[in-house]
Amino acid sequence: MMGEPDATGRFGEYGGRFVPETLVPALAELDRGFRSAWADPAFRSELDGLLADYAGRPSPLTECHRLSAELGVRVLFKREDLNHTGSHKINNVLGQALLARRMGKTRLLAETGAGQHGVATATAAALLGMECLVYMGEVDMARQELNVFRMRLLGAEVTPAMSGSRTLKDAVNEAMRDWVATVEHSHYCLGSVMGPHPYPWMVREFHRVIGSEAAVQCRDLLGGPPDVVVACVGGGSNAAGIFSGFAEDPSVELVGVEPAGGAAVGRGVPGIVHGMRSYLMQDEFGQVLEAHSISAGLDYPGVGPEHSHLATSGRATYHQVDDGEVVEAFVLTSRTEGIIPALEPAHALAWVARERASLAGRTVLINMSGRGDKDVAQMMDVLADRI
Amino acid sequence: MAPGALERALRQRRSAGQKCVVPYLTGGLGSWGAYVQAASAAGADAVEVGIPFSDPVMDGPVIQEASERALRAGTTPSAIVDELGRTDVGVPVAVMTYANLVDRAGWTRFASSLAAAGVAAAILPDIPLEETGPWCDAADAADVETVLLAAPTAPDQRLERIVGRSRGFVYAVGLLGVTGERSSLADSAVVIARRLKAVTDLPVLVGVGISTPEQAVEVCEVADGVVVGSALVRRVLESGADEASADVVAEVVGSFRTALDAG
Ligand SMILES: Cc1ncc(COP(=O)(O)O)c(C=O)c1O
């Protein structure tokens, strides 16, 4: 479980490389480049150094006493919200940026939904002195204004994606179109465990550090693994990262939480978009549906191929929560733990809160994938009559 | 495998010492059936009909807009294929669409629906060589020619494998980029055409970025013909994509035919 995909980039029957011909040689080069870097101790130690001294790893494991008492479930948070730039996204971005530089690329391209991946990419570009262009759906630019400013402040160019639903899926389309034209000097820094091979595998490996750290931290605190590991799933990178630390142990339950309005696993059927075969929300003809979620980072109709495989093999289960439950979890966590979560991990929290009866007495590890500062302006409106 | 209708038509043009013109039109856009007929009557050797997809990653702004308009007007893949089945275009038709629409219908079912509608060929830009397996098996069995794309980024050895698997013609991608017009012919267009001509006897047609008859003439010093997409679709959109736009299609396609015949 959660090893390398096969030679065609598949996890079971999901994954592959469904891209325009122009990109195939670049993906093959990226695959070779990643393999060589990942096996190179000098690359690994440079990345580990940045993760420690720049991003602030290891991230703590926090025992949540008041939330646990409230829910009757022992809750632990893996604190990816405390990383530099405020989410787990930095793990992947530092890895890809170093790899891009090693491969002689001078420009980073990225898509972003909530803006967290865009901010992380802009940050890495500033750190390494690279050019950076981020595509962001026009709708998302409006609801995540602060992150747009952050990216620009960091020296990145932010270009609105104006086609389709003007959210994350369209930003991915624009980034891929740009890459088709600029592949010789640009690296596409994809922000989740999705897209054509080798991205789903490579991005998960860059996030494996979340699960590896958490496994050791749980052993120290609990003497063994938790009973359940829960993470929100958009493309699925924070979930893949934390799952990878526990997937080998069949006693640990793995749970992914999707937004009801963007539930590829829960409401989709297998399809092909953005370079991969995976579960996808689509109509009877195969047109991709628009996702609708309170959280821009989960507003995506697809999901990474390894999650499709984990779902069909039964190793992980996937559940849905609605926007209302997410808002309640956002408030609950703020008030019981003094931690304002991002709306994305608030999905994982919402599922635990809803399932508290069936989880009673068990130990649950939740990936706190990001902090809520970026969502505060949006939540001021949502909570206007309560706060 | 014996050449199909598309390959035979293009070879015939080439044997006559002439160059091929294959216009691209978006299915479901305005009076698209009339545009296809007009293109054929104006001297096209074959017509490429796009079946609109919600997320066309190989297409630039013009074809994206055409696709979005056609989808808003309610077009579906089966409506387009059915209409092609009812129409006598007079020249071979190739449909161009994306993998998910084919996968959703089922590879085999889609291939046989094309064959039943008299469609000669299919172009699927997000199915590169390594992923062609299930589709090509289904298409070969239905005798639908699968045209593969060959891009400037491919090393020589890869080009040889692509021409070995392509049927109908080889679609030489003229530049690094998605569909759309360019003010001048990219050097890469002539280079890729020359590299392909060196390794195959299949017709080599250059598409992506061929915007004017002059550029077509220039690239056809090496290539066997051109695919003209955005330059034509833009004119259709600008003229309102109504019934009268068929005249615009005839004019644009005719201008490429005339320029290439004059050499
Ligand atoms: C804090 C946070 N968590 C999760 C996600 C969703 O991404 P993924 O499913 O790849 O972890 C995002 C995306 O923007 C995010 O910002």
Coordinates of N, CA and C in Angstrom, one line a residue, chain A residues 143 230-234 238 255-263 292-300 319-331 333 341-355 366-370 374-375 378-379:
Chain A
R143 N -12.6 35.7 -3.6 CA -12.9 35.2 -2.2 C -11.6 35.0 -1.4
V230 N -7.6 11.0 10.1 CA -8.6 11.7 9.3 C -8.0 12.9 8.6
A231 N -8.3 13.1 7.3 CA -7.8 14.3 6.6 C -8.9 14.7 5.6
C232 N -8.9 16.0 5.3 CA -9.7 16.5 4.2 C -9.1 16.1 2.8
V233 N -10.0 16.0 1.8 CA -9.5 15.6 0.5 C -10.0 16.6 -0.6
G234 N -9.1 17.4 -1.2 CA -9.5 18.1 -2.4 C -8.9 17.3 -3.5
N238 N -2.7 16.4 1.4 CA -2.4 16.4 2.8 C -2.9 15.0 3.4
V255 N -9.4 7.7 6.9 CA -10.6 8.4 6.5 C -10.4 9.7 5.8
G256 N -10.9 9.8 4.6 CA -10.8 11.0 3.8 C -12.1 11.7 3.8
V257 N -12.1 13.0 4.0 CA -13.4 13.8 4.0 C -13.5 14.8 2.9
E258 N -14.5 14.6 2.1 CA -14.7 15.5 0.9 C -15.9 16.4 1.2
P259 N -15.9 17.6 0.6 CA -17.1 18.5 0.7 C -18.2 17.8 -0.2
A260 N -19.4 18.0 0.3 CA -20.5 17.4 -0.4 C -20.6 17.9 -1.8
G261 N -20.3 19.2 -2.0 CA -20.4 19.8 -3.3 C -19.2 19.5 -4.2
G262 N -18.2 18.7 -3.7 CA -17.0 18.5 -4.6 C -16.5 17.1 -4.2
A263 N -17.4 16.1 -4.2 CA -17.1 14.8 -3.7 C -16.8 13.8 -4.9
H292 N -18.9 22.8 -5.9 CA -19.3 24.0 -5.1 C -19.1 23.7 -3.6
S293 N -18.1 24.4 -3.1 CA -17.8 24.2 -1.7 C -17.5 25.6 -1.0
I294 N -17.7 25.7 0.3 CA -17.4 26.9 1.0 C -15.9 27.1 1.0
S295 N -15.2 26.0 0.8 CA -13.7 26.1 0.8 C -13.1 26.1 -0.6
A296 N -12.5 27.1 -1.0 CA -11.9 27.2 -2.3 C -10.9 26.1 -2.6
G297 N -10.2 25.7 -1.5 CA -9.1 24.7 -1.7 C -9.7 23.3 -2.0
L298 N -11.0 23.1 -1.7 CA -11.6 21.7 -1.9 C -12.6 21.8 -3.1
D299 N -12.7 22.9 -3.8 CA -13.6 23.2 -4.8 C -13.1 22.5 -6.1
Y300 N -13.1 21.2 -6.1 CA -12.5 20.5 -7.3 C -13.2 19.3 -7.6
H319 N -15.9 10.1 3.1 CA -17.2 10.6 3.5 C -17.3 12.0 3.2
Q320 N -18.6 12.5 3.2 CA -18.9 13.9 2.9 C -19.4 14.7 4.0
V321 N -19.1 15.9 4.1 CA -19.7 16.8 5.0 C -20.2 18.1 4.3
D322 N -21.2 18.7 4.8 CA -21.7 19.9 4.1 C -21.2 21.2 4.7
D323 N -21.4 22.3 4.0 CA -20.9 23.6 4.4 C -21.3 24.0 5.8
G324 N -22.5 23.7 6.2 CA -23.0 24.0 7.5 C -22.2 23.3 8.6
E325 N -22.0 22.1 8.4 CA -21.2 21.3 9.4 C -19.8 21.8 9.5
V326 N -19.3 22.3 8.4 CA -17.9 22.8 8.4 C -17.8 24.1 9.2
V327 N -18.8 25.0 9.0 CA -18.8 26.2 9.8 C -18.9 25.9 11.3
E328 N -19.7 25.0 11.7 CA -19.8 24.6 13.1 C -18.4 24.1 13.6
A329 N -17.8 23.3 12.8 CA -16.5 22.8 13.3 C -15.4 23.9 13.4
F330 N -15.5 24.8 12.5 CA -14.6 26.0 12.4 C -14.7 26.7 13.8
V331 N -15.9 27.0 14.2 CA -16.2 27.7 15.4 C -15.8 26.8 16.6
T333 N -13.6 24.4 17.0 CA -12.2 24.3 17.2 C -11.5 25.5 17.6
P341 N -8.9 26.9 12.5 CA -8.5 26.0 11.4 C -8.8 26.7 10.0
A342 N -8.1 26.3 9.0 CA -8.5 26.6 7.6 C -9.8 25.9 7.4
L343 N -10.6 26.4 6.4 CA -11.9 25.7 6.1 C -11.7 24.3 5.6
E344 N -10.5 24.0 5.0 CA -10.3 22.7 4.4 C -10.2 21.6 5.5
P345 N -9.3 21.8 6.5 CA -9.2 20.8 7.6 C -10.5 20.8 8.5
A346 N -11.2 22.0 8.4 CA -12.5 22.0 9.2 C -13.4 20.9 8.7
H347 N -13.2 20.4 7.4 CA -14.0 19.3 6.9 C -13.7 18.0 7.7
A348 N -12.5 17.8 7.9 CA -12.1 16.6 8.7 C -12.6 16.7 10.1
L349 N -12.5 17.9 10.7 CA -13.1 18.1 12.1 C -14.6 17.9 12.1
A350 N -15.2 18.4 11.0 CA -16.7 18.2 11.0 C -17.1 16.8 11.0
W351 N -16.4 16.0 10.3 CA -16.7 14.6 10.2 C -16.6 13.9 11.6
V352 N -15.4 14.2 12.3 CA -15.2 13.7 13.6 C -16.3 14.1 14.5
A353 N -16.7 15.4 14.4 CA -17.8 15.9 15.3 C -19.1 15.2 15.1
R354 N -19.4 14.9 13.8 CA -20.6 14.2 13.5 C -20.6 12.8 13.9
E355 N -19.4 12.2 13.8 CA -19.3 10.7 14.1 C -18.9 10.5 15.5
I366 N -6.1 13.9 13.5 CA -6.6 14.7 12.4 C -5.5 15.5 11.8
N367 N -5.4 15.6 10.5 CA -4.4 16.4 9.9 C -4.9 17.9 9.8
M368 N -4.3 18.7 10.7 CA -4.6 20.1 10.7 C -3.8 20.8 9.6
S369 N -4.3 20.7 8.3 CA -3.5 21.0 7.1 C -3.2 22.4 6.9
G370 N -4.0 23.3 7.6 CA -3.6 24.7 7.4 C -4.4 25.6 8.4
K374 N -6.5 32.9 6.3 CA -6.9 33.2 5.0 C -8.5 33.2 4.8
D375 N -9.1 32.5 5.7 CA -10.6 32.4 5.6 C -11.4 33.4 6.5
Q378 N -13.8 35.9 4.8 CA -15.0 35.2 4.3 C -15.9 34.8 5.5
M379 N -15.4 34.3 6.6 CA -16.2 33.9 7.7 C -16.8 35.0 8.5

